[in-house]
Amino acid sequence: MMQLFRRHPQLQAAALMFPGAFWLIAFFLIPLAIMGVISFMSRDALGDPAPPYTLNNYLDIFRDVRFNPSISLDGGFTVRLIEGLYVDLFWRSLWLSLISTVITLLIAFPVALFMARLPRRYRNLALFAVMIPFWTNFLVRTYALQFMLRGNGPINTLLRALGLAPIELLFTPTAVMLGLVYGNLPFMILPLYTSLEKFDWTMIEAAQDLGANAWQAFRRVMLPLVSPGVVAGSILTFVPAVGSYVTVDLMGGGRTNMIGYSIAQQFSTIANWPFGSAMALLMMIVVTVAAVLYFRSSRGEQRTIV
Amino acid sequence: MSEFAVEMHNVTKVFGDVVAVDHVTMGIRQNEFFAMLGPSGCGKTTSLRLIAGFERPTTGEIFIDGKPVGNTPPFQRDVNTVFQSYALFPHMTVEQNVGFGLEMKGTPHAELKRRVMQALELVRLPHLATRYPHQMSGGQQQRVALARALVNRPKVLLLDEPLGALDAKLRKEMQLELKTLQREIGITFVFVTHDQEEALSMSDRIAVFSRGKVLQIGTPLEIYERPNCRFVADFIGETNFIEGTVSEVRNGFAVLQSNGRTFVGRAGENVQPGIPAVLSVRPEKVQLVEQPATSVNSYDVRVMSVAYVGSDTRVVVRLGEQDIDVWEQNSVSTLDPNYFFAPGETAWLTFPPENALILTD
């Protein structure tokens, strides 16, 4: 065996790759292809996917679109040009995910910075602390968060004790946002920390030596150099947020709908697999395009001209 | 304009329970090439960082061009630094790196362009303006770091072991280049190094640091020929030490008794009769002769080893219990092996009192 590998290094590479490749092909690419096929199918008398093949599922997503530019504060601050049941859903999902990603980034950056500045022996402890939440099931943690936000939960109890009016938090877009930020925070902190830990602080001294104030040193030197961490963290946060289901279900209570939740309904209660598949694939394309555009723009960031 | 480009008045810097800089007072003159020399951890880099503004003194005051800079942040000080690691911005081209300081000052684009090119010409790199730092050699990066600092026309240029990362040959070249550059542009250079040869060959004056204190400030000649204490004599160049007790001080000379022998040399600072002291005499300032000399400082010794190194012959002789290095210049061209001393032979070691220093320990 070893001899065989020595003589044919390509064989060894193939053997090393096989388990991972097999797993991804069997459990990701094939199901995805099946879903792709289903998205072009119709439904038979029992509601199961069946031929004839059609574009209707995709067209249905845009069937009710009309031009209606507006700004609304419903479901978070939203700016839109066109209106329609599913287009709204897509737009709101992207918008809420974007805002939650920005909030997550703003919270995570100082944390990651603090961790990276700790003496070396405390850094692993801090990393460990960031990962502790993973020891508890996400569903359980989300229920716990639900309890916090309830009408007679700790937050409102505190507000009442301070003589303030209780606020309705649970089953609002704010609650969904809170849930998304909370759930995604570690995925933002970890890549940011990795970038910041490698950051050479002499760069900041060099910038200040050359006349940059703290903001200029951050903006022109630190941010471009840690941007790989910002990009990785943002994508790890944004992509799952767009398709999130558990958080939307438990924190939004069906009142703040997002695309992932809607897709899940197509597969379960509504049992329209072809339409659900079409929505899922479209979402994948939109998110991929958004991520690629983001990658591109952050590259440009590193190449600003004097 | 003040006589001094930089002054440190009784400056102390404490990190936790470590005193990095201990009551340092010194004045660096305008347009001077000033070296801060010492072993690692002696406080020379901390002193440089205090001048740059990266650290604030715990006590004491620093003046740049006569003005106190106690609370002035680094970005408002009229000094620029060449970092040991160069600290070039990896995401910017050479041009962008060099232009950064001017850009921060809001220099108009056309003037910025012109001065960046000027600075790059000064370090002979205008053809590499659009490269990124990682596409350049260590020596080129070093020059970019220099251009990036000099383009701002600082009053003082601070250099933190700038040649430390270069190989020996490049180092020699850059030493010469730095010295020429400093003369051309006529600003003060403050140069941190642990390499005494570098300090001697480049500087107008040298401050020798040890354990946070400045032991001596002087020209290379003064530092080498008249070190004021044992540490400076030992750190700069090679020397032989003979320990003993001072028996007499007269007319600037002192007499040292050591293991029954009597030595005479120039009296250093604070040398008084009765105190323990060392005689310091450099290997090139002693001689080996075959006939016993009648003058003072003449002792019979046994030759232990002889190494011919071309320009001179390095002999180790034993004086009592102690080895003494003797470097004899090969001023005669000969192929006769008998011209040189051989191991095992006896000889006489001698040196005039003016060639030796008697220093407090």
XYZ file of C-alpha atoms in Angstrom:
667
model
C 0.000 0.000 0.000
C 2.693 2.502 1.115
C 4.835 1.553 -1.857
C 1.904 2.000 -4.164
C 1.336 5.492 -2.761
C 5.004 6.363 -3.107
C 4.977 5.388 -6.735
C 1.685 7.155 -7.477
C 1.322 10.276 -5.341
C -1.974 11.078 -7.099
C -3.414 7.861 -5.643
C -2.454 8.971 -2.163
C -4.100 12.329 -2.715
C -7.226 10.598 -3.958
C -7.289 8.304 -0.902
C -6.964 11.284 1.452
C -9.693 13.198 -0.344
C -12.127 10.315 -0.715
C -14.009 10.342 2.628
C -14.636 14.080 2.543
C -15.452 14.151 -1.145
C -17.792 11.184 -0.805
C -19.613 12.800 2.093
C -20.146 16.091 0.283
C -21.206 14.451 -2.972
C -23.578 11.962 -1.364
C -25.157 14.258 1.198
C -24.848 17.706 -0.325
C -24.436 17.776 -4.103
C -26.851 14.924 -4.922
C -29.646 16.219 -2.654
C -29.071 19.703 -4.051
C -29.360 18.337 -7.595
C -32.558 16.493 -6.648
C -33.942 19.733 -5.236
C -32.940 21.478 -8.443
C -34.934 18.948 -10.435
C -37.940 19.172 -8.110
C -37.951 22.963 -8.431
C -38.912 22.518 -12.095
C -41.687 19.951 -11.391
C -45.435 20.283 -10.959
C -47.570 18.521 -8.354
C -49.765 15.452 -8.894
C -53.271 14.881 -7.477
C -51.802 13.904 -4.093
C -49.590 17.010 -3.968
C -46.331 15.090 -4.573
C -43.721 16.471 -7.041
C -44.290 15.073 -10.520
C -43.762 15.970 -14.191
C -44.545 17.917 -16.376
C -41.474 20.174 -16.017
C -42.237 23.857 -15.839
C -40.785 27.309 -14.960
C -43.960 28.186 -13.059
C -42.459 27.739 -9.575
C -39.879 30.429 -10.282
C -42.346 32.676 -12.055
C -44.780 32.351 -9.114
C -42.221 33.993 -6.839
C -42.414 37.159 -8.976
C -46.081 36.788 -10.072
C -47.483 39.592 -7.895
C -44.578 42.063 -8.191
C -45.505 45.700 -8.728
C -43.489 48.889 -8.672
C -44.006 50.714 -5.386
C -41.035 52.618 -3.934
C -41.421 53.099 -0.188
C -39.676 53.412 3.102
C -41.210 51.584 6.039
C -40.330 51.058 9.651
C -42.230 47.797 9.746
C -40.009 44.783 10.265
C -36.963 46.932 10.828
C -36.110 49.956 8.754
C -36.781 48.958 5.144
C -36.225 50.747 1.858
C -37.736 49.133 -1.213
C -38.549 49.790 -4.823
C -40.850 46.904 -5.665
C -43.503 45.076 -3.716
C -44.852 41.545 -3.752
C -45.466 38.746 -1.255
C -42.293 36.724 -1.852
C -40.100 39.553 -3.088
C -40.880 41.349 0.169
C -39.929 38.229 2.043
C -36.593 37.980 0.240
C -35.907 41.659 0.684
C -36.799 41.674 4.379
C -34.658 38.591 4.987
C -31.635 40.177 3.330
C -32.275 43.466 5.085
C -32.733 41.987 8.576
C -29.694 39.754 8.023
C -27.614 42.699 6.886
C -28.582 44.802 9.901
C -28.020 41.897 12.279
C -24.611 41.307 10.677
C -23.624 44.963 11.120
C -24.786 44.926 14.766
C -22.952 41.640 15.368
C -19.796 43.124 13.842
C -20.016 46.257 15.979
C -20.404 44.171 19.132
C -17.849 41.513 18.205
C -15.007 43.803 17.116
C -14.270 45.339 20.519
C -14.572 41.898 22.141
C -12.141 40.322 19.662
C -9.806 43.304 20.050
C -9.869 42.953 23.817
C -9.168 39.214 23.548
C -6.261 39.735 21.148
C -4.725 42.314 23.500
C -4.886 39.999 26.531
C -1.639 38.491 27.824
C -1.055 35.242 25.964
C -1.947 32.997 28.894
C -5.426 34.515 29.237
C -6.291 34.341 25.544
C -7.180 30.652 25.502
C -9.357 31.195 28.537
C -11.205 33.964 26.711
C -11.615 31.777 23.610
C -12.978 29.049 25.824
C -15.477 31.502 27.332
C -16.685 32.472 23.848
C -17.323 28.817 23.054
C -19.122 27.889 26.276
C -22.597 28.640 24.799
C -22.061 25.837 22.259
C -22.287 23.353 25.103
C -25.985 24.022 25.356
C -28.374 23.161 22.573
C -29.228 26.171 20.411
C -32.974 25.458 20.704
C -32.764 25.435 24.500
C -30.804 28.686 24.491
C -33.374 30.293 22.204
C -36.208 29.243 24.527
C -34.251 30.775 27.398
C -33.963 34.005 25.400
C -37.729 33.821 24.747
C -38.289 33.615 28.494
C -36.136 36.741 29.002
C -38.248 38.784 26.597
C -41.701 37.625 27.741
C -44.341 40.054 28.956
C -43.664 39.044 32.574
C -40.020 38.060 32.003
C -36.965 39.569 33.729
C -36.630 42.558 31.362
C -40.182 43.756 31.789
C -40.107 42.974 35.509
C -37.073 45.221 35.790
C -38.771 47.963 33.754
C -41.835 47.798 35.988
C -39.667 47.879 39.104
C -38.092 51.084 37.757
C -41.551 52.504 37.289
C -41.414 52.328 33.493
C -43.999 50.909 31.157
C -43.335 47.329 30.051
C -42.513 46.900 26.367
C -43.640 44.263 23.950
C -40.488 42.497 22.858
C -41.236 38.880 22.118
C -42.593 38.044 18.640
C -41.347 41.337 17.167
C -38.688 42.008 14.513
C -36.522 43.341 17.357
C -36.729 39.957 19.056
C -35.698 38.201 15.819
C -32.796 40.626 15.495
C -31.741 40.011 19.107
C -31.890 36.275 18.496
C -29.838 36.490 15.297
C -27.159 38.690 16.869
C -26.986 36.504 19.946
C -26.721 33.262 17.971
C -24.152 34.578 15.490
C -21.869 36.469 17.850
C -19.324 33.650 18.353
C -19.085 33.099 14.594
C -18.116 36.752 14.207
C -15.777 36.887 17.197
C -13.677 33.866 16.248
C -12.506 34.924 12.753
C -12.052 38.530 13.932
C -9.962 37.335 16.845
C -7.811 35.221 14.515
C -7.104 38.268 12.324
C -6.523 40.634 15.226
C -4.248 38.235 17.056
C -1.897 38.191 14.064
C -2.032 41.965 13.735
C 1.352 43.645 14.164
C 0.804 46.571 16.536
C 3.996 48.247 15.338
C 1.847 49.165 12.308
C -0.249 51.430 14.534
C 2.864 53.022 15.992
C 4.212 53.537 12.484
C 0.939 55.191 11.413
C 0.927 57.462 14.465
C 4.574 58.271 13.943
C 3.638 59.440 10.443
C 0.963 61.772 11.784
C -2.162 59.594 11.827
C -4.525 60.098 14.758
C -6.191 57.083 16.380
C -9.129 57.030 13.947
C -6.927 57.419 10.867
C -4.596 54.676 12.085
C -7.598 52.395 12.603
C -9.286 53.266 9.326
C -6.266 53.306 7.018
C -4.001 50.670 8.551
C -5.743 48.362 10.988
C -9.059 47.838 9.209
C -7.563 46.950 5.808
C -5.145 44.543 7.463
C -7.799 42.732 9.508
C -10.376 42.815 6.706
C -10.000 39.065 5.988
C -11.386 38.453 9.478
C -14.172 41.004 8.980
C -15.141 39.412 5.644
C -15.039 35.846 6.985
C -17.027 36.772 10.099
C -19.606 38.752 8.124
C -20.201 35.912 5.691
C -20.377 33.335 8.488
C -22.978 35.588 10.119
C -24.922 36.875 7.139
C -25.436 33.616 5.230
C -26.962 31.600 8.097
C -29.022 34.638 9.145
C -30.755 34.841 5.757
C -31.862 31.237 5.973
C -32.449 31.086 9.727
C -35.468 29.140 10.880
C -35.378 28.342 14.594
C -34.737 31.944 15.650
C -37.423 33.307 13.341
C -39.923 30.726 14.557
C -39.296 31.119 18.296
C -38.471 34.815 18.515
C -40.750 36.030 15.728
C -43.575 33.647 16.565
C -44.660 33.495 12.926
C -45.336 37.210 12.897
C -41.944 38.312 11.564
C -41.489 36.107 8.572
C -38.184 35.456 6.879
C -37.391 33.425 3.816
C -35.983 30.400 5.649
C -39.118 30.119 7.735
C -41.319 30.455 4.680
C -39.374 27.747 2.802
C -39.739 25.410 5.758
C -43.497 25.953 5.666
C -43.608 25.051 1.958
C -41.949 21.719 2.785
C -44.032 20.992 5.907
C -47.539 22.452 6.400
C -48.178 23.615 2.864
C -46.482 20.554 1.314
C -45.565 22.317 -1.917
C -42.095 20.844 -2.500
C -41.565 22.212 -6.019
C -42.296 25.790 -4.922
C -40.202 25.403 -1.731
C -37.293 24.053 -3.812
C -37.515 26.980 -6.227
C -37.461 29.470 -3.320
C -34.542 27.661 -1.683
C -32.465 27.651 -4.856
C -33.223 31.279 -5.585
C -32.206 32.165 -2.046
C -28.942 30.283 -2.512
C -28.211 32.214 -5.699
C -29.054 35.578 -4.145
C -26.904 34.912 -1.084
C -24.012 33.677 -3.213
C -24.170 36.776 -5.396
C -24.328 39.007 -2.306
C -21.341 37.234 -0.752
C -19.289 37.452 -3.943
C -20.071 41.153 -4.336
C -19.036 41.708 -0.730
C -15.774 39.807 -1.259
C -15.055 41.940 -4.314
C -15.709 45.229 -2.556
C -13.518 44.300 0.407
C -10.685 43.489 -1.988
C -11.022 46.965 -3.400
C -10.754 48.274 0.145
C -7.206 47.002 0.424
C -6.083 48.728 -2.741
C -7.040 52.344 -2.155
C -4.772 54.757 -3.983
C -2.833 57.511 -2.239
C 16.646 77.190 17.430
C 17.833 75.442 20.540
C 21.403 74.143 20.732
C 19.938 70.700 21.275
C 17.623 68.816 18.931
C 16.601 66.513 21.771
C 17.152 66.815 25.494
C 16.291 64.347 28.227
C 16.195 65.843 31.712
C 16.417 63.301 34.494
C 14.055 60.939 32.658
C 12.915 57.729 34.328
C 10.589 55.109 32.841
C 9.224 52.306 34.993
C 7.315 49.285 33.631
C 5.687 47.450 36.544
C 8.652 46.835 38.832
C 11.290 47.164 36.097
C 13.171 50.452 35.795
C 13.829 50.558 32.036
C 15.297 54.063 31.970
C 16.899 55.347 35.156
C 17.416 59.115 35.601
C 18.820 59.699 32.134
C 20.026 63.178 31.296
C 21.497 63.920 27.895
C 21.465 66.473 25.132
C 21.561 65.519 21.475
C 22.929 68.403 19.411
C 21.417 69.754 16.215
C 22.472 67.899 13.055
C 24.441 65.349 14.987
C 24.655 61.615 14.280
C 24.047 60.311 17.763
C 24.215 56.634 18.714
C 22.621 55.040 21.761
C 24.680 51.934 22.363
C 24.295 49.107 24.834
C 23.401 45.453 25.311
C 19.757 44.375 24.979
C 17.566 45.542 27.844
C 19.828 48.486 28.679
C 17.138 51.121 28.057
C 18.313 52.444 24.688
C 15.186 51.418 22.754
C 12.918 52.673 25.552
C 14.738 56.015 25.411
C 14.103 56.178 21.658
C 10.405 55.331 22.182
C 10.192 58.059 24.824
C 11.536 60.586 22.314
C 9.124 59.307 19.622
C 6.215 59.567 22.072
C 5.220 55.897 22.120
C 5.984 55.895 25.824
C 5.522 58.648 28.410
C 8.242 59.245 31.000
C 7.340 58.189 34.543
C 9.292 61.229 35.776
C 11.480 63.808 34.080
C 10.985 65.868 30.948
C 11.903 65.551 27.289
C 12.482 68.543 25.008
C 12.463 68.478 21.221
C 14.091 71.560 19.706
C 13.871 73.271 23.078
C 10.148 72.690 23.615
C 8.834 70.285 26.271
C 6.849 67.422 24.694
C 5.514 65.763 27.846
C 1.947 65.279 26.672
C 2.391 65.604 22.904
C 1.144 62.432 21.198
C 3.479 60.789 18.636
C 1.464 62.068 15.652
C 2.080 65.673 16.670
C 5.827 65.354 17.272
C 8.282 66.633 14.728
C 10.219 63.363 14.714
C 9.940 60.254 12.557
C 11.009 56.711 13.237
C 12.606 53.956 11.189
C 11.456 50.798 12.950
C 13.617 47.762 13.506
C 11.071 45.624 11.626
C 10.555 48.544 9.152
C 6.783 48.326 9.861
C 5.935 49.071 6.230
C 2.199 48.877 5.530
C 1.829 45.589 3.603
C -1.421 46.636 1.911
C 0.073 49.766 0.396
C 2.542 50.207 -2.449
C 5.932 51.798 -1.858
C 4.543 55.092 -3.145
C 1.531 54.905 -0.821
C 3.743 53.988 2.124
C 6.056 56.924 1.524
C 3.142 59.294 0.879
C 1.235 58.275 4.023
C 2.753 60.901 6.303
C 2.162 63.719 3.812
C -1.367 62.516 3.196
C -2.092 62.653 6.934
C -0.914 66.263 6.922
C -3.249 67.043 4.026
C -0.489 67.879 1.555
C -1.932 68.756 -1.890
C -1.792 65.861 -4.349
C 0.724 67.386 -6.786
C 3.175 68.342 -4.045
C 2.721 64.942 -2.409
C 3.574 63.160 -5.665
C 6.627 65.326 -6.186
C 7.984 64.883 -2.672
C 7.357 61.126 -2.679
C 9.397 60.801 -5.872
C 12.097 63.039 -4.398
C 12.311 60.855 -1.301
C 12.440 57.698 -3.404
C 15.231 59.199 -5.506
C 17.118 59.992 -2.317
C 17.145 56.280 -1.451
C 17.591 55.325 -5.128
C 14.314 53.430 -5.485
C 12.113 55.530 -7.813
C 11.755 52.570 -10.200
C 10.046 50.472 -7.497
C 7.336 53.014 -6.597
C 4.426 50.758 -7.517
C 5.747 47.593 -5.823
C 4.362 46.161 -2.608
C 6.735 45.703 0.352
C 6.589 41.898 0.167
C 7.926 42.075 -3.392
C 11.178 43.680 -2.216
C 14.395 42.545 -0.560
C 15.261 43.420 3.038
C 17.683 46.136 1.936
C 15.081 47.723 -0.333
C 12.432 47.624 2.411
C 14.922 49.322 4.690
C 15.330 52.134 2.158
C 11.572 52.507 1.779
C 11.287 52.825 5.562
C 13.927 55.559 5.419
C 12.182 57.400 2.598
C 8.833 57.109 4.390
C 10.319 58.841 7.441
C 12.495 61.425 5.649
C 9.760 62.608 3.274
C 8.130 64.360 6.251
C 11.289 66.447 6.800
C 11.414 65.753 10.544
C 13.678 67.698 12.882
C 14.984 64.409 14.205
C 15.109 60.975 12.614
C 14.966 58.091 15.090
C 16.414 54.777 13.951
C 15.805 51.640 16.019
C 18.489 49.080 15.108
C 17.695 49.735 11.449
C 20.467 47.509 10.111
C 19.898 44.601 12.477
C 18.023 42.449 9.968
C 20.504 42.869 7.103
C 23.365 40.539 6.238
C 26.933 41.661 6.955
C 27.789 42.980 3.488
C 24.569 44.934 3.020
C 25.006 46.267 6.526
C 28.367 47.813 5.691
C 26.911 49.394 2.562
C 23.921 50.815 4.421
C 26.151 52.170 7.217
C 28.012 54.232 4.668
C 24.807 55.241 2.916
C 23.116 56.348 6.130
C 26.115 58.435 7.109
C 26.234 60.086 3.662
C 22.494 60.682 3.729
C 22.687 62.308 7.135
C 25.388 64.716 5.936
C 23.452 65.518 2.761
C 20.115 66.378 4.376
C 21.639 67.783 7.539
C 19.148 66.670 10.185
C 19.709 65.001 13.535
C 19.885 61.193 13.464
C 19.410 59.270 16.698
C 20.502 55.737 16.155
C 19.967 52.769 18.486
C 22.368 49.872 18.140
C 23.978 47.075 20.122
C 26.833 46.840 17.608
C 29.778 48.827 18.960
C 31.664 48.771 15.673
C 28.642 50.261 13.918
C 28.360 52.953 16.577
C 32.081 53.782 16.407
C 32.248 54.045 12.631
C 29.050 56.075 12.090
C 28.479 58.396 15.020
C 29.541 61.872 15.919
C 28.846 61.008 19.550
C 27.847 57.879 21.422
C 25.887 57.365 24.639
C 26.722 54.047 26.275
C 23.778 52.559 28.176
C 23.729 49.881 30.823
C 20.821 48.826 33.044
C 18.802 51.921 32.231
C 21.595 54.372 32.945
C 23.816 56.387 30.626
C 27.368 55.568 31.663
C 29.286 57.784 29.271
C 28.609 60.199 26.427
C 31.422 61.100 24.070
C 32.952 60.947 20.634
C 33.983 57.489 19.382
C 37.598 58.423 20.155
C 36.793 59.434 23.736
C 34.664 56.346 24.324
C 37.338 53.983 23.029
C 40.470 55.652 24.333
C 39.148 57.052 27.611
C 36.288 54.850 28.847
C 35.140 56.148 32.225
C 34.342 52.801 33.825
C 34.955 49.091 33.572
C 31.661 48.416 31.741
C 32.377 50.876 28.931
C 35.955 49.635 28.527
C 34.667 46.069 28.345
C 31.692 46.729 26.056
C 33.536 48.833 23.479
C 36.258 46.865 21.731
C 38.508 44.276 23.350
C 40.505 44.838 26.496
C 42.503 43.093 29.210
C 41.584 43.677 32.839
C 43.942 43.259 35.759
C 42.282 43.616 39.170
C 44.050 45.085 42.169
C 44.209 47.898 44.690
C 45.266 51.485 44.050
C 48.339 52.437 46.051
C 49.117 55.881 44.720
C 47.645 58.615 42.496
C 49.824 61.389 41.125
C 49.816 63.767 38.115
C 46.911 61.999 36.466
C 48.521 58.578 36.824
C 47.769 55.825 39.301
C 49.664 52.828 40.634
C 47.869 49.512 41.011
C 49.106 46.598 43.143
C 48.022 43.175 41.940
C 49.410 39.816 43.149
C 52.754 41.337 44.067
C 53.104 43.162 40.743
C 52.993 46.901 40.240
C 51.176 48.497 37.297
C 51.067 52.142 36.278
C 48.372 53.693 34.103
C 46.281 56.822 33.556
C 43.978 57.418 36.526
C 40.302 57.220 35.657
C 37.411 59.068 37.332
C 37.167 58.711 41.128
C 40.345 56.667 41.450
C 41.872 57.168 44.923
C 44.562 55.402 46.924
C 43.285 52.384 48.830
C 40.274 51.505 46.660
C 39.909 48.360 44.557
C 40.267 49.096 40.822
C 41.080 47.501 37.479
C 43.777 48.223 34.965
C 42.392 48.150 31.448
C 44.797 47.817 28.559
C 43.755 46.988 24.996
C 45.441 44.081 23.144
C 46.854 46.336 20.426
C 48.394 48.659 23.005
C 50.742 46.115 24.626
C 53.972 44.675 23.222
C 55.903 41.422 23.522
C 59.691 41.715 23.548
C 62.552 39.196 23.982
C 64.801 41.275 26.243
C 63.712 42.370 29.694
C 62.875 46.033 29.580
C 63.965 48.331 32.361
C 60.997 50.652 32.319
C 57.782 50.313 34.363
C 54.991 47.898 33.296
C 57.364 45.134 32.209
C 56.601 41.531 33.163
C 57.851 38.096 32.190
C 55.165 35.944 30.644
C 54.776 32.553 28.955
C 53.380 32.385 25.422
C 50.270 30.152 25.407
C 49.004 30.389 21.828
C 49.759 32.246 18.628
C 47.260 32.904 15.838
C 48.327 34.551 12.592
C 45.289 36.408 11.178
C 46.892 38.355 8.331
C 46.887 41.975 9.394
C 48.094 41.046 12.862
C 49.182 38.161 15.032
C 47.076 37.394 18.073
C 49.074 36.025 20.954
C 47.762 34.851 24.307
C 50.317 35.040 27.133
C 50.064 33.995 30.763
C 50.859 36.575 33.408
C 50.773 34.831 36.792
C 47.337 33.255 36.931
C 45.834 35.343 34.166
C 45.730 35.257 30.349
C 46.471 38.491 28.489
C 45.631 39.096 24.800
C 48.333 40.733 22.713
C 47.688 41.804 19.118
C 50.923 42.512 17.276
C 50.576 44.327 13.995
C 52.370 42.536 11.146
C 54.118 45.650 9.903
C 57.020 43.634 8.448
C 56.567 41.381 5.430
C 58.321 38.112 6.158
C 58.040 34.384 5.482
C 60.367 33.473 8.368
C 58.381 31.513 10.976
C 61.028 32.306 13.613
C 60.079 35.950 13.383
C 57.014 35.130 15.513
C 56.837 33.922 19.088
C 55.941 30.265 19.526
C 53.823 28.640 22.258
C 55.887 27.638 25.284
C 58.471 30.410 24.856
C 58.982 33.042 27.519
C 58.786 36.728 26.672
C 58.423 40.130 28.241
C 55.113 41.950 28.187
C 55.394 45.720 28.221
C 53.320 48.850 27.699
C 53.808 52.542 28.436
C 51.614 53.910 31.272
C 49.814 56.234 28.808
C 48.399 53.112 27.072
C 46.630 51.807 30.171
C 43.724 53.107 32.228
C 43.041 52.453 35.861
C 39.294 52.456 36.450
C 36.950 52.025 39.356
C 35.120 48.728 39.271
